[in-house]
């Protein structure tokens, strides 16, 4: 997959345009003001700034009333870390950058889990906010071993979060579940998204093995919970 041609994928372009409130193929950083940044997201939380950067360009989406200040203060992606928090009126907050991956060819691994209601009593609490149905692997005793929640951002793109109980790690469950969930998302006509902390080597291995290449894209945000927290924008530990 060529990162220079990645946005020729129609589903990804549609996802980014709706998720960010606009998308462009222009080089460098493009700041977009969108009412999307004033509305609740998949979990009911409002995120006043979200960006997706690529090796060539990308979009930083902010609330409409912050557009001018952000454009003046943050002319390039290199300025995000030092200047973005103050530009949106939160100088004490921290800007973060995570790895942004997507795929249209998930790994063809055997199914590893079953879809059950998110509020099933066997499902751990961290998966409850995802709503709908979640993908779970139960052990031989019927207890939760690993699971995937799907953040249904919009009809064109859905994000996968995965977590594995410590006793069941190292067996490839996370990889198999992520690939299974990604195939389901593709079947819904959407693009599967996978985000993670650059320092999370377990997530990196899981993503690559499940068919999500690293094309040098990143997700950008300010404040909130750190990358890697299942209640934030990124998946849990593997």
JSON list of C-alpha atoms in Angstrom, two decimals:
[
{"chain": "A", "resi": 1, "resn": "UNK", "atom": "CA", "xyz": [0.00, 0.00, 0.00]},
{"chain": "A", "resi": 2, "resn": "UNK", "atom": "CA", "xyz": [1.47, 3.35, -1.04]},
{"chain": "A", "resi": 3, "resn": "UNK", "atom": "CA", "xyz": [1.01, 6.14, 1.54]},
{"chain": "A", "resi": 4, "resn": "UNK", "atom": "CA", "xyz": [1.08, 8.70, -1.29]},
{"chain": "A", "resi": 5, "resn": "UNK", "atom": "CA", "xyz": [-2.02, 7.15, -2.82]},
{"chain": "A", "resi": 6, "resn": "UNK", "atom": "CA", "xyz": [-3.82, 6.05, 0.31]},
{"chain": "A", "resi": 7, "resn": "UNK", "atom": "CA", "xyz": [-6.68, 8.55, 0.10]},
{"chain": "A", "resi": 8, "resn": "UNK", "atom": "CA", "xyz": [-7.79, 7.22, -3.26]},
{"chain": "A", "resi": 9, "resn": "UNK", "atom": "CA", "xyz": [-9.73, 4.78, -1.04]},
{"chain": "A", "resi": 10, "resn": "UNK", "atom": "CA", "xyz": [-13.27, 6.15, -1.15]},
{"chain": "A", "resi": 11, "resn": "UNK", "atom": "CA", "xyz": [-14.34, 4.82, 2.23]},
{"chain": "A", "resi": 12, "resn": "UNK", "atom": "CA", "xyz": [-11.33, 6.28, 4.01]},
{"chain": "A", "resi": 13, "resn": "UNK", "atom": "CA", "xyz": [-11.85, 9.66, 2.37]},
{"chain": "A", "resi": 14, "resn": "UNK", "atom": "CA", "xyz": [-15.53, 9.64, 3.38]},
{"chain": "A", "resi": 15, "resn": "UNK", "atom": "CA", "xyz": [-14.63, 8.65, 6.93]},
{"chain": "A", "resi": 16, "resn": "UNK", "atom": "CA", "xyz": [-12.04, 11.40, 7.30]},
{"chain": "A", "resi": 17, "resn": "UNK", "atom": "CA", "xyz": [-14.28, 14.08, 5.80]},
{"chain": "A", "resi": 18, "resn": "UNK", "atom": "CA", "xyz": [-17.10, 13.27, 8.25]},
{"chain": "A", "resi": 19, "resn": "UNK", "atom": "CA", "xyz": [-14.87, 12.50, 11.25]},
{"chain": "A", "resi": 20, "resn": "UNK", "atom": "CA", "xyz": [-12.88, 15.71, 10.94]},
{"chain": "A", "resi": 21, "resn": "UNK", "atom": "CA", "xyz": [-15.43, 17.94, 9.25]},
{"chain": "A", "resi": 22, "resn": "UNK", "atom": "CA", "xyz": [-13.33, 18.13, 6.09]},
{"chain": "A", "resi": 23, "resn": "UNK", "atom": "CA", "xyz": [-10.46, 16.48, 4.24]},
{"chain": "A", "resi": 24, "resn": "UNK", "atom": "CA", "xyz": [-7.96, 17.65, 1.67]},
{"chain": "A", "resi": 25, "resn": "UNK", "atom": "CA", "xyz": [-5.07, 16.29, -0.35]},
{"chain": "A", "resi": 26, "resn": "UNK", "atom": "CA", "xyz": [-3.12, 19.53, 0.09]},
{"chain": "A", "resi": 27, "resn": "UNK", "atom": "CA", "xyz": [0.41, 19.36, 1.44]},
{"chain": "A", "resi": 28, "resn": "UNK", "atom": "CA", "xyz": [1.25, 20.51, 4.95]},
{"chain": "A", "resi": 29, "resn": "UNK", "atom": "CA", "xyz": [-1.20, 21.20, 7.78]},
{"chain": "A", "resi": 30, "resn": "UNK", "atom": "CA", "xyz": [-4.74, 22.30, 6.99]},
{"chain": "A", "resi": 31, "resn": "UNK", "atom": "CA", "xyz": [-6.85, 23.65, 9.86]},
{"chain": "A", "resi": 32, "resn": "UNK", "atom": "CA", "xyz": [-10.59, 23.04, 9.54]},
{"chain": "A", "resi": 33, "resn": "UNK", "atom": "CA", "xyz": [-13.26, 24.52, 11.77]},
{"chain": "A", "resi": 34, "resn": "UNK", "atom": "CA", "xyz": [-16.17, 22.16, 12.22]},
{"chain": "A", "resi": 35, "resn": "UNK", "atom": "CA", "xyz": [-19.27, 21.87, 14.42]},
{"chain": "A", "resi": 36, "resn": "UNK", "atom": "CA", "xyz": [-18.32, 18.20, 14.73]},
{"chain": "A", "resi": 37, "resn": "UNK", "atom": "CA", "xyz": [-15.89, 19.36, 17.42]},
{"chain": "A", "resi": 38, "resn": "UNK", "atom": "CA", "xyz": [-18.75, 20.69, 19.52]},
{"chain": "A", "resi": 39, "resn": "UNK", "atom": "CA", "xyz": [-20.84, 17.49, 19.39]},
{"chain": "A", "resi": 40, "resn": "UNK", "atom": "CA", "xyz": [-20.56, 14.28, 21.41]},
{"chain": "A", "resi": 41, "resn": "UNK", "atom": "CA", "xyz": [-18.52, 11.50, 19.84]},
{"chain": "A", "resi": 42, "resn": "UNK", "atom": "CA", "xyz": [-18.95, 7.73, 19.92]},
{"chain": "A", "resi": 43, "resn": "UNK", "atom": "CA", "xyz": [-18.94, 7.65, 23.73]},
{"chain": "A", "resi": 44, "resn": "UNK", "atom": "CA", "xyz": [-20.86, 10.85, 24.38]},
{"chain": "A", "resi": 45, "resn": "UNK", "atom": "CA", "xyz": [-17.70, 12.90, 24.99]},
{"chain": "A", "resi": 46, "resn": "UNK", "atom": "CA", "xyz": [-16.91, 16.13, 23.11]},
{"chain": "A", "resi": 47, "resn": "UNK", "atom": "CA", "xyz": [-13.40, 16.33, 21.66]},
{"chain": "A", "resi": 48, "resn": "UNK", "atom": "CA", "xyz": [-12.65, 19.93, 20.74]},
{"chain": "A", "resi": 49, "resn": "UNK", "atom": "CA", "xyz": [-9.61, 19.10, 18.63]},
{"chain": "A", "resi": 50, "resn": "UNK", "atom": "CA", "xyz": [-8.77, 16.02, 16.54]},
{"chain": "A", "resi": 51, "resn": "UNK", "atom": "CA", "xyz": [-6.19, 15.77, 13.79]},
{"chain": "A", "resi": 52, "resn": "UNK", "atom": "CA", "xyz": [-5.03, 13.17, 11.30]},
{"chain": "A", "resi": 53, "resn": "UNK", "atom": "CA", "xyz": [-1.60, 13.75, 9.78]},
{"chain": "A", "resi": 54, "resn": "UNK", "atom": "CA", "xyz": [-0.01, 11.93, 6.86]},
{"chain": "A", "resi": 55, "resn": "UNK", "atom": "CA", "xyz": [3.55, 11.96, 5.51]},
{"chain": "A", "resi": 56, "resn": "UNK", "atom": "CA", "xyz": [2.33, 14.55, 2.99]},
{"chain": "A", "resi": 57, "resn": "UNK", "atom": "CA", "xyz": [-0.31, 16.62, 4.78]},
{"chain": "A", "resi": 58, "resn": "UNK", "atom": "CA", "xyz": [-3.46, 16.15, 6.79]},
{"chain": "A", "resi": 59, "resn": "UNK", "atom": "CA", "xyz": [-6.18, 18.01, 8.66]},
{"chain": "A", "resi": 60, "resn": "UNK", "atom": "CA", "xyz": [-6.42, 19.46, 12.15]},
{"chain": "A", "resi": 61, "resn": "UNK", "atom": "CA", "xyz": [-10.08, 19.79, 13.10]},
{"chain": "A", "resi": 62, "resn": "UNK", "atom": "CA", "xyz": [-11.08, 22.34, 15.76]},
{"chain": "A", "resi": 63, "resn": "UNK", "atom": "CA", "xyz": [-14.23, 24.07, 16.95]},
{"chain": "A", "resi": 64, "resn": "UNK", "atom": "CA", "xyz": [-15.30, 26.93, 14.66]},
{"chain": "A", "resi": 65, "resn": "UNK", "atom": "CA", "xyz": [-14.47, 29.63, 17.21]},
{"chain": "A", "resi": 66, "resn": "UNK", "atom": "CA", "xyz": [-10.86, 28.39, 17.48]},
{"chain": "A", "resi": 67, "resn": "UNK", "atom": "CA", "xyz": [-10.01, 28.35, 13.76]},
{"chain": "A", "resi": 68, "resn": "UNK", "atom": "CA", "xyz": [-8.30, 31.72, 13.51]},
{"chain": "A", "resi": 69, "resn": "UNK", "atom": "CA", "xyz": [-6.20, 31.32, 16.66]},
{"chain": "A", "resi": 70, "resn": "UNK", "atom": "CA", "xyz": [-5.08, 27.81, 15.67]},
{"chain": "A", "resi": 71, "resn": "UNK", "atom": "CA", "xyz": [-4.21, 28.83, 12.10]},
{"chain": "A", "resi": 72, "resn": "UNK", "atom": "CA", "xyz": [-2.13, 31.72, 13.42]},
{"chain": "A", "resi": 73, "resn": "UNK", "atom": "CA", "xyz": [-0.36, 29.74, 16.14]},
{"chain": "A", "resi": 74, "resn": "UNK", "atom": "CA", "xyz": [0.09, 26.33, 14.47]},
{"chain": "A", "resi": 75, "resn": "UNK", "atom": "CA", "xyz": [1.34, 26.73, 10.89]},
{"chain": "A", "resi": 76, "resn": "UNK", "atom": "CA", "xyz": [2.98, 23.28, 10.65]},
{"chain": "A", "resi": 77, "resn": "UNK", "atom": "CA", "xyz": [2.66, 19.83, 12.23]},
{"chain": "A", "resi": 78, "resn": "UNK", "atom": "CA", "xyz": [5.96, 20.44, 14.02]},
{"chain": "A", "resi": 79, "resn": "UNK", "atom": "CA", "xyz": [4.27, 23.26, 15.95]},
{"chain": "A", "resi": 80, "resn": "UNK", "atom": "CA", "xyz": [1.43, 21.13, 17.32]},
{"chain": "A", "resi": 81, "resn": "UNK", "atom": "CA", "xyz": [3.12, 19.93, 20.50]},
{"chain": "A", "resi": 82, "resn": "UNK", "atom": "CA", "xyz": [4.27, 23.34, 21.73]},
{"chain": "A", "resi": 83, "resn": "UNK", "atom": "CA", "xyz": [1.53, 25.63, 20.43]},
{"chain": "A", "resi": 84, "resn": "UNK", "atom": "CA", "xyz": [-1.75, 23.79, 19.99]},
{"chain": "A", "resi": 85, "resn": "UNK", "atom": "CA", "xyz": [-2.92, 23.58, 23.63]},
{"chain": "A", "resi": 86, "resn": "UNK", "atom": "CA", "xyz": [-2.59, 27.34, 24.17]},
{"chain": "A", "resi": 87, "resn": "UNK", "atom": "CA", "xyz": [-4.19, 28.07, 20.80]},
{"chain": "A", "resi": 88, "resn": "UNK", "atom": "CA", "xyz": [-7.39, 26.31, 21.88]},
{"chain": "A", "resi": 89, "resn": "UNK", "atom": "CA", "xyz": [-7.39, 28.00, 25.29]},
{"chain": "A", "resi": 90, "resn": "UNK", "atom": "CA", "xyz": [-5.92, 25.12, 27.30]},
{"chain": "A", "resi": 91, "resn": "UNK", "atom": "CA", "xyz": [-2.25, 26.05, 27.82]},
{"chain": "A", "resi": 92, "resn": "UNK", "atom": "CA", "xyz": [-1.73, 23.49, 30.60]},
{"chain": "A", "resi": 93, "resn": "UNK", "atom": "CA", "xyz": [-2.99, 20.56, 28.53]},
{"chain": "A", "resi": 94, "resn": "UNK", "atom": "CA", "xyz": [-0.76, 18.20, 26.55]},
{"chain": "A", "resi": 95, "resn": "UNK", "atom": "CA", "xyz": [-0.94, 17.43, 22.85]},
{"chain": "A", "resi": 96, "resn": "UNK", "atom": "CA", "xyz": [-0.50, 13.77, 21.99]},
{"chain": "A", "resi": 97, "resn": "UNK", "atom": "CA", "xyz": [0.26, 11.86, 18.80]},
{"chain": "A", "resi": 98, "resn": "UNK", "atom": "CA", "xyz": [-0.68, 8.24, 18.20]},
{"chain": "A", "resi": 99, "resn": "UNK", "atom": "CA", "xyz": [-0.22, 5.87, 15.28]},
{"chain": "A", "resi": 100, "resn": "UNK", "atom": "CA", "xyz": [-3.18, 5.86, 12.86]},
{"chain": "A", "resi": 101, "resn": "UNK", "atom": "CA", "xyz": [-3.65, 2.67, 10.83]},
{"chain": "A", "resi": 102, "resn": "UNK", "atom": "CA", "xyz": [-6.34, 1.41, 8.49]},
{"chain": "A", "resi": 103, "resn": "UNK", "atom": "CA", "xyz": [-6.82, -1.51, 6.15]},
{"chain": "A", "resi": 104, "resn": "UNK", "atom": "CA", "xyz": [-9.01, -2.79, 3.36]},
{"chain": "A", "resi": 105, "resn": "UNK", "atom": "CA", "xyz": [-7.36, -6.23, 3.49]},
{"chain": "A", "resi": 106, "resn": "UNK", "atom": "CA", "xyz": [-7.52, -7.65, 7.05]},
{"chain": "A", "resi": 107, "resn": "UNK", "atom": "CA", "xyz": [-5.56, -10.83, 7.71]},
{"chain": "A", "resi": 108, "resn": "UNK", "atom": "CA", "xyz": [-7.46, -14.02, 6.88]},
{"chain": "A", "resi": 109, "resn": "UNK", "atom": "CA", "xyz": [-7.05, -15.63, 10.28]},
{"chain": "A", "resi": 110, "resn": "UNK", "atom": "CA", "xyz": [-9.49, -18.09, 11.88]},
{"chain": "A", "resi": 111, "resn": "UNK", "atom": "CA", "xyz": [-12.31, -16.49, 13.86]},
{"chain": "A", "resi": 112, "resn": "UNK", "atom": "CA", "xyz": [-11.39, -16.33, 17.54]},
{"chain": "A", "resi": 113, "resn": "UNK", "atom": "CA", "xyz": [-14.46, -14.90, 19.24]},
{"chain": "A", "resi": 114, "resn": "UNK", "atom": "CA", "xyz": [-18.22, -14.47, 19.28]},
{"chain": "A", "resi": 115, "resn": "UNK", "atom": "CA", "xyz": [-20.36, -11.35, 19.14]},
{"chain": "A", "resi": 116, "resn": "UNK", "atom": "CA", "xyz": [-22.32, -10.78, 22.34]},
{"chain": "A", "resi": 117, "resn": "UNK", "atom": "CA", "xyz": [-24.21, -7.79, 23.80]},
{"chain": "A", "resi": 118, "resn": "UNK", "atom": "CA", "xyz": [-21.85, -5.26, 25.37]},
{"chain": "A", "resi": 119, "resn": "UNK", "atom": "CA", "xyz": [-23.84, -5.46, 28.62]},
{"chain": "A", "resi": 120, "resn": "UNK", "atom": "CA", "xyz": [-23.67, -9.24, 28.84]},
{"chain": "A", "resi": 121, "resn": "UNK", "atom": "CA", "xyz": [-22.72, -10.02, 32.48]},
{"chain": "A", "resi": 122, "resn": "UNK", "atom": "CA", "xyz": [-19.63, -11.89, 31.30]},
{"chain": "A", "resi": 123, "resn": "UNK", "atom": "CA", "xyz": [-18.26, -8.81, 29.51]},
{"chain": "A", "resi": 124, "resn": "UNK", "atom": "CA", "xyz": [-15.82, -6.62, 31.50]},
{"chain": "A", "resi": 125, "resn": "UNK", "atom": "CA", "xyz": [-16.79, -3.07, 32.36]},
{"chain": "A", "resi": 126, "resn": "UNK", "atom": "CA", "xyz": [-14.31, -1.39, 30.00]},
{"chain": "A", "resi": 127, "resn": "UNK", "atom": "CA", "xyz": [-16.27, -2.74, 27.02]},
{"chain": "A", "resi": 128, "resn": "UNK", "atom": "CA", "xyz": [-19.69, -1.51, 28.19]},
{"chain": "A", "resi": 129, "resn": "UNK", "atom": "CA", "xyz": [-19.42, 2.02, 26.68]},
{"chain": "A", "resi": 130, "resn": "UNK", "atom": "CA", "xyz": [-19.04, 0.60, 23.17]},
{"chain": "A", "resi": 131, "resn": "UNK", "atom": "CA", "xyz": [-22.69, -0.42, 23.13]},
{"chain": "A", "resi": 132, "resn": "UNK", "atom": "CA", "xyz": [-24.30, -2.79, 20.66]},
{"chain": "A", "resi": 133, "resn": "UNK", "atom": "CA", "xyz": [-22.38, -6.04, 20.34]},
{"chain": "A", "resi": 134, "resn": "UNK", "atom": "CA", "xyz": [-18.74, -6.68, 21.21]},
{"chain": "A", "resi": 135, "resn": "UNK", "atom": "CA", "xyz": [-16.44, -9.47, 20.04]},
{"chain": "A", "resi": 136, "resn": "UNK", "atom": "CA", "xyz": [-15.38, -11.73, 22.90]},
{"chain": "A", "resi": 137, "resn": "UNK", "atom": "CA", "xyz": [-13.17, -14.78, 23.39]},
{"chain": "A", "resi": 138, "resn": "UNK", "atom": "CA", "xyz": [-14.20, -16.83, 26.41]},
{"chain": "A", "resi": 139, "resn": "UNK", "atom": "CA", "xyz": [-11.92, -19.41, 27.97]},
{"chain": "A", "resi": 140, "resn": "UNK", "atom": "CA", "xyz": [-12.84, -23.05, 28.52]},
{"chain": "A", "resi": 141, "resn": "UNK", "atom": "CA", "xyz": [-14.60, -22.11, 31.75]},
{"chain": "A", "resi": 142, "resn": "UNK", "atom": "CA", "xyz": [-16.71, -19.48, 30.00]},
{"chain": "A", "resi": 143, "resn": "UNK", "atom": "CA", "xyz": [-14.80, -16.54, 31.44]},
{"chain": "A", "resi": 144, "resn": "UNK", "atom": "CA", "xyz": [-13.65, -13.49, 29.50]},
{"chain": "A", "resi": 145, "resn": "UNK", "atom": "CA", "xyz": [-10.17, -13.94, 28.02]},
{"chain": "A", "resi": 146, "resn": "UNK", "atom": "CA", "xyz": [-9.97, -11.19, 25.39]},
{"chain": "A", "resi": 147, "resn": "UNK", "atom": "CA", "xyz": [-12.30, -8.83, 23.59]},
{"chain": "A", "resi": 148, "resn": "UNK", "atom": "CA", "xyz": [-12.83, -6.13, 21.00]},
{"chain": "A", "resi": 149, "resn": "UNK", "atom": "CA", "xyz": [-15.05, -3.08, 21.11]},
{"chain": "A", "resi": 150, "resn": "UNK", "atom": "CA", "xyz": [-15.95, -1.16, 17.95]},
{"chain": "A", "resi": 151, "resn": "UNK", "atom": "CA", "xyz": [-16.13, 2.64, 18.04]},
{"chain": "A", "resi": 152, "resn": "UNK", "atom": "CA", "xyz": [-18.77, 3.40, 15.44]},
{"chain": "A", "resi": 153, "resn": "UNK", "atom": "CA", "xyz": [-17.55, 6.87, 14.48]},
{"chain": "A", "resi": 154, "resn": "UNK", "atom": "CA", "xyz": [-19.65, 7.00, 11.31]},
{"chain": "A", "resi": 155, "resn": "UNK", "atom": "CA", "xyz": [-20.95, 4.79, 8.54]},
{"chain": "A", "resi": 156, "resn": "UNK", "atom": "CA", "xyz": [-17.70, 4.97, 6.59]},
{"chain": "A", "resi": 157, "resn": "UNK", "atom": "CA", "xyz": [-15.21, 4.19, 9.36]},
{"chain": "A", "resi": 158, "resn": "UNK", "atom": "CA", "xyz": [-15.12, 2.22, 12.62]},
{"chain": "A", "resi": 159, "resn": "UNK", "atom": "CA", "xyz": [-12.27, 1.97, 15.10]},
{"chain": "A", "resi": 160, "resn": "UNK", "atom": "CA", "xyz": [-11.18, -1.21, 16.86]},
{"chain": "A", "resi": 161, "resn": "UNK", "atom": "CA", "xyz": [-10.11, -1.37, 20.52]},
{"chain": "A", "resi": 162, "resn": "UNK", "atom": "CA", "xyz": [-8.79, -4.64, 21.93]},
{"chain": "A", "resi": 163, "resn": "UNK", "atom": "CA", "xyz": [-7.82, -5.93, 25.35]},
{"chain": "A", "resi": 164, "resn": "UNK", "atom": "CA", "xyz": [-6.55, -9.29, 26.61]},
{"chain": "A", "resi": 165, "resn": "UNK", "atom": "CA", "xyz": [-6.46, -10.62, 30.16]},
{"chain": "A", "resi": 166, "resn": "UNK", "atom": "CA", "xyz": [-2.87, -11.04, 31.33]},
{"chain": "A", "resi": 167, "resn": "UNK", "atom": "CA", "xyz": [-3.16, -14.81, 31.72]},
{"chain": "A", "resi": 168, "resn": "UNK", "atom": "CA", "xyz": [-4.15, -15.17, 28.07]},
{"chain": "A", "resi": 169, "resn": "UNK", "atom": "CA", "xyz": [-1.58, -12.89, 26.45]},
{"chain": "A", "resi": 170, "resn": "UNK", "atom": "CA", "xyz": [1.07, -14.15, 24.06]},
{"chain": "A", "resi": 171, "resn": "UNK", "atom": "CA", "xyz": [-1.30, -16.57, 22.32]},
{"chain": "A", "resi": 172, "resn": "UNK", "atom": "CA", "xyz": [-2.30, -14.44, 19.36]},
{"chain": "A", "resi": 173, "resn": "UNK", "atom": "CA", "xyz": [-5.84, -13.83, 20.61]},
{"chain": "A", "resi": 174, "resn": "UNK", "atom": "CA", "xyz": [-5.67, -10.05, 20.16]},
{"chain": "A", "resi": 175, "resn": "UNK", "atom": "CA", "xyz": [-4.43, -10.41, 16.59]},
{"chain": "A", "resi": 176, "resn": "UNK", "atom": "CA", "xyz": [-7.12, -12.92, 15.65]},
{"chain": "A", "resi": 177, "resn": "UNK", "atom": "CA", "xyz": [-9.89, -10.84, 17.24]},
{"chain": "A", "resi": 178, "resn": "UNK", "atom": "CA", "xyz": [-8.72, -7.61, 15.59]},
{"chain": "A", "resi": 179, "resn": "UNK", "atom": "CA", "xyz": [-8.61, -9.33, 12.19]},
{"chain": "A", "resi": 180, "resn": "UNK", "atom": "CA", "xyz": [-12.06, -10.85, 12.73]},
{"chain": "A", "resi": 181, "resn": "UNK", "atom": "CA", "xyz": [-13.53, -7.50, 13.77]},
{"chain": "A", "resi": 182, "resn": "UNK", "atom": "CA", "xyz": [-11.86, -5.78, 10.81]},
{"chain": "A", "resi": 183, "resn": "UNK", "atom": "CA", "xyz": [-13.39, -8.28, 8.38]},
{"chain": "A", "resi": 184, "resn": "UNK", "atom": "CA", "xyz": [-16.79, -7.62, 9.93]},
{"chain": "A", "resi": 185, "resn": "UNK", "atom": "CA", "xyz": [-16.31, -3.84, 9.53]},
{"chain": "A", "resi": 186, "resn": "UNK", "atom": "CA", "xyz": [-15.34, -4.28, 5.87]},
{"chain": "A", "resi": 187, "resn": "UNK", "atom": "CA", "xyz": [-18.48, -6.37, 5.37]},
{"chain": "A", "resi": 188, "resn": "UNK", "atom": "CA", "xyz": [-20.53, -3.45, 6.71]},
{"chain": "A", "resi": 189, "resn": "UNK", "atom": "CA", "xyz": [-19.10, -1.27, 3.94]},
{"chain": "A", "resi": 190, "resn": "UNK", "atom": "CA", "xyz": [-16.81, 0.69, 6.27]},
{"chain": "A", "resi": 191, "resn": "UNK", "atom": "CA", "xyz": [-13.05, 1.02, 6.72]},
{"chain": "A", "resi": 192, "resn": "UNK", "atom": "CA", "xyz": [-11.47, -0.50, 9.86]},
{"chain": "A", "resi": 193, "resn": "UNK", "atom": "CA", "xyz": [-9.31, 1.92, 11.91]},
{"chain": "A", "resi": 194, "resn": "UNK", "atom": "CA", "xyz": [-6.69, 0.96, 14.52]},
{"chain": "A", "resi": 195, "resn": "UNK", "atom": "CA", "xyz": [-4.93, 3.53, 16.72]},
{"chain": "A", "resi": 196, "resn": "UNK", "atom": "CA", "xyz": [-2.18, 3.06, 19.28]},
{"chain": "A", "resi": 197, "resn": "UNK", "atom": "CA", "xyz": [0.59, 4.69, 21.27]},
{"chain": "A", "resi": 198, "resn": "UNK", "atom": "CA", "xyz": [3.87, 4.67, 19.28]},
{"chain": "A", "resi": 199, "resn": "UNK", "atom": "CA", "xyz": [5.59, 3.13, 22.34]},
{"chain": "A", "resi": 200, "resn": "UNK", "atom": "CA", "xyz": [3.11, 0.24, 22.58]},
{"chain": "A", "resi": 201, "resn": "UNK", "atom": "CA", "xyz": [5.07, -2.53, 20.90]},
{"chain": "A", "resi": 202, "resn": "UNK", "atom": "CA", "xyz": [2.35, -5.10, 21.61]},
{"chain": "A", "resi": 203, "resn": "UNK", "atom": "CA", "xyz": [-0.20, -3.00, 19.72]},
{"chain": "A", "resi": 204, "resn": "UNK", "atom": "CA", "xyz": [2.28, -2.55, 16.88]},
{"chain": "A", "resi": 205, "resn": "UNK", "atom": "CA", "xyz": [2.73, -6.31, 16.55]},
{"chain": "A", "resi": 206, "resn": "UNK", "atom": "CA", "xyz": [-0.99, -6.94, 16.76]},
{"chain": "A", "resi": 207, "resn": "UNK", "atom": "CA", "xyz": [-1.77, -4.34, 14.11]},
{"chain": "A", "resi": 208, "resn": "UNK", "atom": "CA", "xyz": [0.82, -5.58, 11.65]},
{"chain": "A", "resi": 209, "resn": "UNK", "atom": "CA", "xyz": [-0.16, -9.22, 12.09]},
{"chain": "A", "resi": 210, "resn": "UNK", "atom": "CA", "xyz": [-3.86, -8.39, 11.68]},
{"chain": "A", "resi": 211, "resn": "UNK", "atom": "CA", "xyz": [-3.23, -6.63, 8.37]},
{"chain": "A", "resi": 212, "resn": "UNK", "atom": "CA", "xyz": [-2.92, -2.99, 9.44]},
{"chain": "A", "resi": 213, "resn": "UNK", "atom": "CA", "xyz": [0.30, -1.49, 7.96]},
{"chain": "A", "resi": 214, "resn": "UNK", "atom": "CA", "xyz": [2.04, 1.55, 9.43]},
{"chain": "A", "resi": 215, "resn": "UNK", "atom": "CA", "xyz": [2.03, 4.14, 6.65]},
{"chain": "A", "resi": 216, "resn": "UNK", "atom": "CA", "xyz": [3.36, 7.04, 8.70]},
{"chain": "A", "resi": 217, "resn": "UNK", "atom": "CA", "xyz": [-0.08, 8.42, 9.62]},
{"chain": "A", "resi": 218, "resn": "UNK", "atom": "CA", "xyz": [-0.89, 9.82, 13.07]},
{"chain": "A", "resi": 219, "resn": "UNK", "atom": "CA", "xyz": [-3.88, 10.78, 15.19]},
{"chain": "A", "resi": 220, "resn": "UNK", "atom": "CA", "xyz": [-3.58, 14.08, 17.05]},
{"chain": "A", "resi": 221, "resn": "UNK", "atom": "CA", "xyz": [-5.42, 15.21, 20.17]},
{"chain": "A", "resi": 222, "resn": "UNK", "atom": "CA", "xyz": [-5.13, 17.39, 23.26]},
{"chain": "A", "resi": 223, "resn": "UNK", "atom": "CA", "xyz": [-5.68, 16.44, 26.88]},
{"chain": "A", "resi": 224, "resn": "UNK", "atom": "CA", "xyz": [-8.01, 13.69, 28.00]},
{"chain": "A", "resi": 225, "resn": "UNK", "atom": "CA", "xyz": [-6.78, 10.25, 28.88]},
{"chain": "A", "resi": 226, "resn": "UNK", "atom": "CA", "xyz": [-3.43, 9.05, 27.56]},
{"chain": "A", "resi": 227, "resn": "UNK", "atom": "CA", "xyz": [-3.03, 7.02, 24.39]},
{"chain": "A", "resi": 228, "resn": "UNK", "atom": "CA", "xyz": [-3.64, 3.38, 25.19]},
{"chain": "A", "resi": 229, "resn": "UNK", "atom": "CA", "xyz": [-6.53, 3.96, 27.61]},
{"chain": "A", "resi": 230, "resn": "UNK", "atom": "CA", "xyz": [-9.58, 1.99, 26.39]},
{"chain": "A", "resi": 231, "resn": "UNK", "atom": "CA", "xyz": [-11.82, 4.88, 27.38]},
{"chain": "A", "resi": 232, "resn": "UNK", "atom": "CA", "xyz": [-9.85, 7.26, 25.17]},
{"chain": "A", "resi": 233, "resn": "UNK", "atom": "CA", "xyz": [-9.13, 7.32, 21.42]},
{"chain": "A", "resi": 234, "resn": "UNK", "atom": "CA", "xyz": [-6.84, 4.31, 21.41]},
{"chain": "A", "resi": 235, "resn": "UNK", "atom": "CA", "xyz": [-7.02, 0.55, 22.05]},
{"chain": "A", "resi": 236, "resn": "UNK", "atom": "CA", "xyz": [-6.06, -1.17, 25.28]},
{"chain": "A", "resi": 237, "resn": "UNK", "atom": "CA", "xyz": [-2.96, -3.21, 25.96]},
{"chain": "A", "resi": 238, "resn": "UNK", "atom": "CA", "xyz": [-2.77, -6.50, 24.13]}
]
